[in-house]
Short mmCIF file of C-alpha atoms and ligand atoms in Angstrom, two decimals:
data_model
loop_
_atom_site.label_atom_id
_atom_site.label_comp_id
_atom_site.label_asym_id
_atom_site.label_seq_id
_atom_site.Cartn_x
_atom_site.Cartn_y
_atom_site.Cartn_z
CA UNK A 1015 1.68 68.44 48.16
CA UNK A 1016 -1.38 69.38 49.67
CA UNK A 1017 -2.38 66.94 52.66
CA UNK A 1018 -6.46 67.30 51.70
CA UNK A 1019 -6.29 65.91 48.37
CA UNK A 1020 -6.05 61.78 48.17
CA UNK A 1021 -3.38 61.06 45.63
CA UNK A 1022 -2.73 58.42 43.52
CA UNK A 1023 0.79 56.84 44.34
CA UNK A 1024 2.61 57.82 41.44
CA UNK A 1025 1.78 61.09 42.17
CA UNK A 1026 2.69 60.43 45.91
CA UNK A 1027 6.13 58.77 44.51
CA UNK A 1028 7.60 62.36 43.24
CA UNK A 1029 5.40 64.95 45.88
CA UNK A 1030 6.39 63.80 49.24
CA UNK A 1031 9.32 64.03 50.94
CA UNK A 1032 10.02 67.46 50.36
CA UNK A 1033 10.65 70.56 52.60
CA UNK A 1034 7.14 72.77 53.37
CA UNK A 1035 6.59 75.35 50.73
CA UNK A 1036 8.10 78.38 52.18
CA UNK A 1037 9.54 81.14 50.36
CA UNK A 1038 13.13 80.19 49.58
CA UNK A 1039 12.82 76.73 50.81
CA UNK A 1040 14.24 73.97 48.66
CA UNK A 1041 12.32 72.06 46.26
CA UNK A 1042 14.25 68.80 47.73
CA UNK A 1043 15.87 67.84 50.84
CA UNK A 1044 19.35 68.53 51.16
CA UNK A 1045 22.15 65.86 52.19
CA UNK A 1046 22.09 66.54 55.86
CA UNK A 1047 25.88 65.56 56.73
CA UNK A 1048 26.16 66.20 60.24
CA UNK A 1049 27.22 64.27 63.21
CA UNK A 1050 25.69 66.23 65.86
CA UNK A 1051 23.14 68.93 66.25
CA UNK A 1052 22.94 72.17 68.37
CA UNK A 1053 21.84 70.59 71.84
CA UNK A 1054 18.00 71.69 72.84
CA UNK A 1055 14.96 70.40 71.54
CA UNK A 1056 15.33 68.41 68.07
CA UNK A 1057 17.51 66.15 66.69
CA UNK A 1058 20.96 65.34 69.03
CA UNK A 1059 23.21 63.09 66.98
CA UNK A 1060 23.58 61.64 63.55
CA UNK A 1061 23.25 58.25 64.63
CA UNK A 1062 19.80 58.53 66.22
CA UNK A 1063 18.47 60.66 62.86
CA UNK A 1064 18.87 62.56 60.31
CA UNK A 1065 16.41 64.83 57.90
CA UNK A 1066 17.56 62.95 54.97
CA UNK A 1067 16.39 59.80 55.77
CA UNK A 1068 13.28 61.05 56.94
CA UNK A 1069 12.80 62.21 54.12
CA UNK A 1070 13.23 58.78 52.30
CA UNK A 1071 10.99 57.24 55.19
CA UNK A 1072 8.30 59.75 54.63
CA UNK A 1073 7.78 58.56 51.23
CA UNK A 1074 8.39 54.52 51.58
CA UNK A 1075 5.94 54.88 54.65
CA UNK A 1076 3.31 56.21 53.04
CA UNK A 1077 3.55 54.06 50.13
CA UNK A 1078 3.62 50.72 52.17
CA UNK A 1079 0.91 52.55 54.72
CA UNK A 1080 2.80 52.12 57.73
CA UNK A 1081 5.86 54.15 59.37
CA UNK A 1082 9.52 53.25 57.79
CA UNK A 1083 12.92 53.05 59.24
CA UNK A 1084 16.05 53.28 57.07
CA UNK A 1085 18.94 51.06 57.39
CA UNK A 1086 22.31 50.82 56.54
CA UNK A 1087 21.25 47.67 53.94
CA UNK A 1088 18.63 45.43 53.26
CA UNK A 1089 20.58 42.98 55.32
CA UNK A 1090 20.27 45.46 58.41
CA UNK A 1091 16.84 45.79 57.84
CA UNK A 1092 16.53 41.57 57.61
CA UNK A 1093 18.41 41.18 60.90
CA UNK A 1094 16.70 43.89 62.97
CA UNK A 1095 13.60 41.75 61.68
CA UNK A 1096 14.87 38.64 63.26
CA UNK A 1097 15.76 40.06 66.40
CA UNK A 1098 12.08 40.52 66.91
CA UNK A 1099 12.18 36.60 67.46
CA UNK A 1100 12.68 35.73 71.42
CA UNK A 1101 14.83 33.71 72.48
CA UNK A 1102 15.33 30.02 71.61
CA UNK A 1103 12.37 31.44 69.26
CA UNK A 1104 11.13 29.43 65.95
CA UNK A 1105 10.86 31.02 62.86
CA UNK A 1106 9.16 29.63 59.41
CA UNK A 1107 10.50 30.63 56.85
CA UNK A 1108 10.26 29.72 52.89
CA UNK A 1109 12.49 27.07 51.61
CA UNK A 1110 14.01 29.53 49.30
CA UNK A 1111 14.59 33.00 50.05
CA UNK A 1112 17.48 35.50 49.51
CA UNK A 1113 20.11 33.85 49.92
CA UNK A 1114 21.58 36.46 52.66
CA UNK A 1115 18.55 36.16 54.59
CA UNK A 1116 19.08 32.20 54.48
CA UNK A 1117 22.46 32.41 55.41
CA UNK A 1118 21.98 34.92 58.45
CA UNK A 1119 19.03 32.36 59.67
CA UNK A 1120 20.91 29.41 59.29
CA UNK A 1121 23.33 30.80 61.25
CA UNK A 1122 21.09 31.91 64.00
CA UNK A 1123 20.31 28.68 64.30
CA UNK A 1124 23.87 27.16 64.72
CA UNK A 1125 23.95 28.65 67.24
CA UNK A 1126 20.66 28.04 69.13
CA UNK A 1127 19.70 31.62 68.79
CA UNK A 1128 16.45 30.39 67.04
CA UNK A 1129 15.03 26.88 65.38
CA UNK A 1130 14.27 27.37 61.79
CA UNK A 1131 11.45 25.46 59.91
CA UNK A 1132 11.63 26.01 56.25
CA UNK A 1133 8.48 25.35 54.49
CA UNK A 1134 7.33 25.44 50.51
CA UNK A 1135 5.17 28.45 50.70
CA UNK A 1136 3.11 27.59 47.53
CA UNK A 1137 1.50 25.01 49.67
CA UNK A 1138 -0.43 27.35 51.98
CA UNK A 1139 -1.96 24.01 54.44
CA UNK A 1140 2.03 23.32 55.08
CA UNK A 1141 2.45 26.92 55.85
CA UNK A 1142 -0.23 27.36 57.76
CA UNK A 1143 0.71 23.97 59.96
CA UNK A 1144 3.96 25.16 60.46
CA UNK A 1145 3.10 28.27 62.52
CA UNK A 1146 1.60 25.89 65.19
CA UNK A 1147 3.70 27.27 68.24
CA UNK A 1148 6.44 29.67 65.78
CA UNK A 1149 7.25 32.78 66.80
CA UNK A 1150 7.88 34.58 63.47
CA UNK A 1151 6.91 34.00 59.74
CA UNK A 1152 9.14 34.95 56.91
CA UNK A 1153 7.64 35.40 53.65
CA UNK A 1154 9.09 36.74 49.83
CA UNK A 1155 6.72 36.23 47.34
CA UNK A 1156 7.65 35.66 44.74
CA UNK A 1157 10.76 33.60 46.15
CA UNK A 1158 14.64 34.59 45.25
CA UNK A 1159 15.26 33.11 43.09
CA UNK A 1160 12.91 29.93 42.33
CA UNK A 1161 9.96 32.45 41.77
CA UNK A 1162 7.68 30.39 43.90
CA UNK A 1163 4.27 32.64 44.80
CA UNK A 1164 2.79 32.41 48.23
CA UNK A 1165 -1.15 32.96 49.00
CA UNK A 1166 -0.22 35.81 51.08
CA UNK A 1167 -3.77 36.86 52.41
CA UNK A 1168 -4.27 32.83 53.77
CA UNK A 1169 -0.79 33.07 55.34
CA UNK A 1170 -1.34 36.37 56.80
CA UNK A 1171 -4.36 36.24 58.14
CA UNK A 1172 -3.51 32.77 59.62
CA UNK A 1173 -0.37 34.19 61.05
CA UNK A 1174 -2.47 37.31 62.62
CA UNK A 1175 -4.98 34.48 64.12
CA UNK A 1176 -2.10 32.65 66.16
CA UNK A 1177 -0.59 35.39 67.39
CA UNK A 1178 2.83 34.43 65.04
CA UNK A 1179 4.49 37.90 64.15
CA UNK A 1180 4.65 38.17 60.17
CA UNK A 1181 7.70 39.75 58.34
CA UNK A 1182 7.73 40.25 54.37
CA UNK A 1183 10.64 41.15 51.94
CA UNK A 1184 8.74 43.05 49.50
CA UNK A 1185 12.19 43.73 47.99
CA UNK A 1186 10.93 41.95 44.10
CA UNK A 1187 7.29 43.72 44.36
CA UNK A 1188 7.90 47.36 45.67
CA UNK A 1189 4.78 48.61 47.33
CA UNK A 1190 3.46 49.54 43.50
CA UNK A 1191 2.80 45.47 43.09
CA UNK A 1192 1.92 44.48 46.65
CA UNK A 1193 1.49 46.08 49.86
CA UNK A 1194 1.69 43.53 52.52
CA UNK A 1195 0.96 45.31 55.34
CA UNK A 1196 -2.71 45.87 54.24
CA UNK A 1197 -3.05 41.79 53.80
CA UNK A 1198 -2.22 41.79 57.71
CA UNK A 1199 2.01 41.49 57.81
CA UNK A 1200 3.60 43.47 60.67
CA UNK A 1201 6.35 44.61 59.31
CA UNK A 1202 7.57 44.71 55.70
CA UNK A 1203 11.26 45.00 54.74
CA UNK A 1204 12.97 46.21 51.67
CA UNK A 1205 16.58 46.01 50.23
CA UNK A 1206 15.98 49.80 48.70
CA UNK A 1207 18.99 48.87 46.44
CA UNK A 1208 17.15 46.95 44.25
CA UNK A 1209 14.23 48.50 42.73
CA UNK A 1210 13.07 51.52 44.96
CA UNK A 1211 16.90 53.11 44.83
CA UNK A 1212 16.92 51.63 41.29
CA UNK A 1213 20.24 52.93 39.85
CA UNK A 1214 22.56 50.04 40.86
CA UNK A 1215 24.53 53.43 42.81
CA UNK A 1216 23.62 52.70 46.51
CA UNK A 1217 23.47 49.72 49.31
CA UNK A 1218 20.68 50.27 51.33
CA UNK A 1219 17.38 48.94 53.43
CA UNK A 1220 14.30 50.19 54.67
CA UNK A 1221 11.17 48.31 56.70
CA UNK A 1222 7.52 49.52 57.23
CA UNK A 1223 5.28 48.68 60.33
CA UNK A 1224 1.92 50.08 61.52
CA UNK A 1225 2.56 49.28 65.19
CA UNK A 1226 3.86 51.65 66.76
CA UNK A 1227 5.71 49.53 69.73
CA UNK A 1228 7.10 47.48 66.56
CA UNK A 1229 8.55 50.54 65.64
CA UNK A 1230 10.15 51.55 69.02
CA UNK A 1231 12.01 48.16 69.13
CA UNK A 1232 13.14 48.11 65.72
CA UNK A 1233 14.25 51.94 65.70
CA UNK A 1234 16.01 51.35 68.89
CA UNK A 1235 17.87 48.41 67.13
CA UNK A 1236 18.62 50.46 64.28
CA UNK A 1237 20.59 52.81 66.72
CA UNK A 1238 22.24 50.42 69.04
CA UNK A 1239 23.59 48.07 66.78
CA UNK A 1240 24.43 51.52 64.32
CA UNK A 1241 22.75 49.75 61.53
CA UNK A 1242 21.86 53.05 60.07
CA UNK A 1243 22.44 54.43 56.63
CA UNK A 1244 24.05 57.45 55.46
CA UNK A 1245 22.64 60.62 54.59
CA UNK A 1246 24.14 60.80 50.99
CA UNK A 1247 22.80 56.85 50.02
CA UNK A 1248 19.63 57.69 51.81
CA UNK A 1249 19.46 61.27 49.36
CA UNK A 1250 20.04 58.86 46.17
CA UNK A 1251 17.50 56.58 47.19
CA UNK A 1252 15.21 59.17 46.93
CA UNK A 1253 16.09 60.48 44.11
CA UNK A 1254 15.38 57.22 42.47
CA UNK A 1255 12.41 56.57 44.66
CA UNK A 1256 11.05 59.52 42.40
CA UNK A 1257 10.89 57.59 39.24
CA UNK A 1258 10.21 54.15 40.42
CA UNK A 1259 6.36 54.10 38.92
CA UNK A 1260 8.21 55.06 35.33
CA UNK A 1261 11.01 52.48 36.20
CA UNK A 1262 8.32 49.79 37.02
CA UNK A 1263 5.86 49.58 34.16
CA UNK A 1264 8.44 49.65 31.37
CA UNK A 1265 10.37 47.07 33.31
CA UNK A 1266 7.78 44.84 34.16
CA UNK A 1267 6.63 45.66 30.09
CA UNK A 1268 9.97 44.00 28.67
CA UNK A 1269 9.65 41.34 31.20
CA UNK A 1270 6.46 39.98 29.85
CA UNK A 1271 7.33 40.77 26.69
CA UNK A 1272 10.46 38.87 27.73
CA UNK A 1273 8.93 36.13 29.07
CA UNK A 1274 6.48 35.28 26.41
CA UNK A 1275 9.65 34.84 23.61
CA UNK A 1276 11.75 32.86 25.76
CA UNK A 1277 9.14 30.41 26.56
CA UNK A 1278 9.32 29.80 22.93
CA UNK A 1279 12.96 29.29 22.89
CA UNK A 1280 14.52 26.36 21.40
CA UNK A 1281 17.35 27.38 23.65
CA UNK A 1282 15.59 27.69 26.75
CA UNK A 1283 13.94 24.64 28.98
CA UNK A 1284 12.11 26.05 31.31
CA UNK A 1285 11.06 30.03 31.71
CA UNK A 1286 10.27 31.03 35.76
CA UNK A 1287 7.93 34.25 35.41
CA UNK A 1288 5.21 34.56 37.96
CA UNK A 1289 3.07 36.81 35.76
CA UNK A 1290 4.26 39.85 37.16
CA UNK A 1291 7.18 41.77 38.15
CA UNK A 1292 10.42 42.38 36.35
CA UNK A 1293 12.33 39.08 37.03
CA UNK A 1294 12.80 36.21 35.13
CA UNK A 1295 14.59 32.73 35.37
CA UNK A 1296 15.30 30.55 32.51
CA UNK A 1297 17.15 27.06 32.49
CA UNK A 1298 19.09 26.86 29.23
CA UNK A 1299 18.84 23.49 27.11
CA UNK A 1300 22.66 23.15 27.31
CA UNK A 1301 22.73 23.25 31.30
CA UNK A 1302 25.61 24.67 33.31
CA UNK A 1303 27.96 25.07 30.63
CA UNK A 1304 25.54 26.74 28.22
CA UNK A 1305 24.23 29.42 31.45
CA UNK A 1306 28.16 29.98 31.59
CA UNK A 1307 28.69 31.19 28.11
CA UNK A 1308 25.59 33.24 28.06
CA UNK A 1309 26.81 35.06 30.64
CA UNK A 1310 30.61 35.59 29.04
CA UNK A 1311 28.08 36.42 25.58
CA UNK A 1312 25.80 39.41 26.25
CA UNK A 1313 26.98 42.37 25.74
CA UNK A 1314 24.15 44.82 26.72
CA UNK A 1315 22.48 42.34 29.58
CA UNK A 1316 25.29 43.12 32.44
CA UNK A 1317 26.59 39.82 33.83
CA UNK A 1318 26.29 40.62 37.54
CA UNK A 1319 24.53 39.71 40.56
CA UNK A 1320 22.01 42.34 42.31
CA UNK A 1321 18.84 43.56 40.35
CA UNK A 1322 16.06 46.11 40.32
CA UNK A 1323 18.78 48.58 38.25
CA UNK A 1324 17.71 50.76 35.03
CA UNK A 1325 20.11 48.09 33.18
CA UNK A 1326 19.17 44.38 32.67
CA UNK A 1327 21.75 41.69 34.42
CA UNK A 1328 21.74 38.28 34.47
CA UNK A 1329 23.74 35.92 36.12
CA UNK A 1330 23.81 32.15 37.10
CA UNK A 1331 22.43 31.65 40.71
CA UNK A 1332 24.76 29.07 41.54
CA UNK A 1333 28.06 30.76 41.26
CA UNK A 1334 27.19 31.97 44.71
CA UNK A 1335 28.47 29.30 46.97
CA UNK A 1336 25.20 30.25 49.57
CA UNK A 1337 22.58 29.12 46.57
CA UNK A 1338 20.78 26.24 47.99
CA UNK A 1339 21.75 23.18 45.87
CA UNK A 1340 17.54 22.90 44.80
CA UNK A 1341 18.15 25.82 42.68
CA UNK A 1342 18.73 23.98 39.25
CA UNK A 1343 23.16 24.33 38.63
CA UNK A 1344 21.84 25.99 35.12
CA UNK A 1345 19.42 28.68 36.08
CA UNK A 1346 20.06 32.44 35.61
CA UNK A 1347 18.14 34.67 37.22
CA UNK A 1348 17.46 37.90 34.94
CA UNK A 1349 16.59 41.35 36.61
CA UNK A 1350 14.72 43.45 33.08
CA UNK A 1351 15.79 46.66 33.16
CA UNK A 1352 13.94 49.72 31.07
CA UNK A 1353 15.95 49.34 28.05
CA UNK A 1354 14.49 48.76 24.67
CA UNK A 1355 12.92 45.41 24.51
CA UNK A 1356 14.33 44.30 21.15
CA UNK A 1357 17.67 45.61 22.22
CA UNK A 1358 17.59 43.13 25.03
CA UNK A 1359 16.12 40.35 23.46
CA UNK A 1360 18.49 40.40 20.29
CA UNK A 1361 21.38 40.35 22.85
CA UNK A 1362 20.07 37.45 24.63
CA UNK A 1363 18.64 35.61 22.08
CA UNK A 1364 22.21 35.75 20.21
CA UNK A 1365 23.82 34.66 23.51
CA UNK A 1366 21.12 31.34 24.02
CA UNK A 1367 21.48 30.41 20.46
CA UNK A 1368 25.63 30.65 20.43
CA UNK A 1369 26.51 29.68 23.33
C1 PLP B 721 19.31 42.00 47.68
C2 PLP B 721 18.24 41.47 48.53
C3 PLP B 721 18.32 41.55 49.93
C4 PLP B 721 19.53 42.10 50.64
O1 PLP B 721 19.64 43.48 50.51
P1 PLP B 721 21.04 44.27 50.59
O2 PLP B 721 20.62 45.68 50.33
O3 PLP B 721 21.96 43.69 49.57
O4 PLP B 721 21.57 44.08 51.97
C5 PLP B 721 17.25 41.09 50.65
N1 PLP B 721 16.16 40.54 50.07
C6 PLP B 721 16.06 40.44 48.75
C7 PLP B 721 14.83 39.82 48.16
C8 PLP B 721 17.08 40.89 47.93
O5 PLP B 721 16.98 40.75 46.60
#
């Protein structure tokens, strides 16, 4: 890719990341499995780097507009993140969020590591009080898996006034919905597994910063706590990464499409769909019970946590014993895959109205 020309990021998605156009060079990086390199100048040992991930962090960089670091999993990525926070620190954080990330705060602040405040980020005035004298902010928007949408440019900019250091999953979004870091957040972190990897075939995370002593912290993090990722998850990642603008629009297509005919469901009390994005979450009629049998019922949705995959899957939030008991006992949470849409909605249709 030449570096003149301003690309548009689709085109960015499938040209970067690749080895410079010398006779006999690759078309794509290799999987660089090595442990240790010749000593000299260059790299020195597979924990500190590795040419496949930079590869991966070439692209996801640009994309967000910042400078990424792989890691080992989304989680990784989260908990370098919250590192940032000092001591005795307080972070806000919404009142929903990935459950993980919930769990791993929570229990940061058992044990007086950090004081969380969880807020409702759709009310931006709460937010916005709450930083008074926090440390970190913690946004997803929309929210996993209630859906909620936060007025991320208020909350940003807000944050950047005070001084309070801004972190956002953009794990639902990808940067081809929202790019945080150019609404002010300083860093943004990514479960790659979900969307960006997109093939339900690899664990892994990634985050994005534009400051560069950000970066030195977190990248030395990533190496002494050896939250890094291997070369081989970090090569399918980009593989995927490749595709993602394809992946996107048809998913986010059926999920519209989606949305639209459930909200018209006898079946189906209330529909969660922020307008956007490839998620869904519906509360069936029947409650509990009825979310149960829908999931034992499809045959082409895949009854499974995770989401961002090729394939649709749907499961009941609740089954996970970390689901905050404000998330409604009935609601499944359903990740639209690229499948055809009457395929999917036949199968879940039949599953609503039988079960
Ligand atoms: C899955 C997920 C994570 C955790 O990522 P892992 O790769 O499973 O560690 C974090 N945030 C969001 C929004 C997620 O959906």
């Amino acid at each position: 890719m030449s570096e003149d020309v301003s690309y548009s990021p689709a085109t960015r998605l499938v040209g970067l990341g690749r080895p410079a156009r010398t006779p006999g060079a690759p078309a794509g990086p290799g999987i660089e499995l090595s442990s240790t390199y010749v000593a000299g100048d260059g790299p020195a040992y597979g924990r500190f780097t590795n040419r496949t991930w930079e590869a991966l962090e070439e692209v996801l960089g640009d994309l967000e507009g910042g400078s990424a670091l792989a890691f080992g999993s989304g989680m990784a990525a989260i908990s370098a993140c919250l590192e940032l926070t000092p001591q005795g620190g307080t972070v806000v954080l919404p009142q929903h969020v990935y459950n993980g990330c919930s769990s791993l705060v929570d229990e940061l602040d058992r044990t007086d590591r950090l004081t969380a405040r969880r807020v409702d980020p759709t009310d931006t005035a709460a937010v916005v009080a709450a930083l008074a004298d926090a440390d970190l902010v913690w946004l997803e928007s929309p929210t996993n898996p209630m859906l909620e949408v936060a007025d991320l440019p208020a909350i940003l900019a807000a944050a950047r006034g005070r001084g309070v250091l801004s972190v956002v999953d953009n794990t639902f979004n990808t940067p081809l919905l929202a790019r945080p870091l150019e609404l002010g957040a300083d860093v943004v972190v990514h479960s790659v597994t979900k969307f960006l990897a997109g093939h339900s075939d690899v664990v892994l995370g990634a985050l994005v910063t534009q400051d560069s002593a950000l970066h030195a912290r977190l990248h030395s993090h990533r190496t002494l706590h050896g939250a890094i990722p291997g070369p081989h998850e970090a090569w399918l990642a980009l593989r995927g990464l490749r595709t993602l603008h394809l992946r996107l629009e048809r998913a986010c297509a059926n999920a519209a499409q989606l949305a639209e005919r459930l909200a018209g469901h006898d079946a189906v009390a209330q529909v969660r769909y922020p307008g956007f994005g490839a998620i869904i979450c519906i509360e069936p009629v029947g409650g509990r019970a009825t979310a149960e049998q829908v999931e034992r019922t499809v045959r082409l949705w895949l009854p499974a946590t995770s989401l961002g995959g090729v394939e649709s899957m749907l499961e009941r939030r609740r089954r996970h014993a970390a689901e905050p008991e404000s998330v409604p006992d009935e609601l499944l949470r359903l990740s639209v895959g690229i499948e055809d849409v009457e395929d999917l909605w036949q199968d879940l249709d039949t599953a609503l109205r039988t079960s």
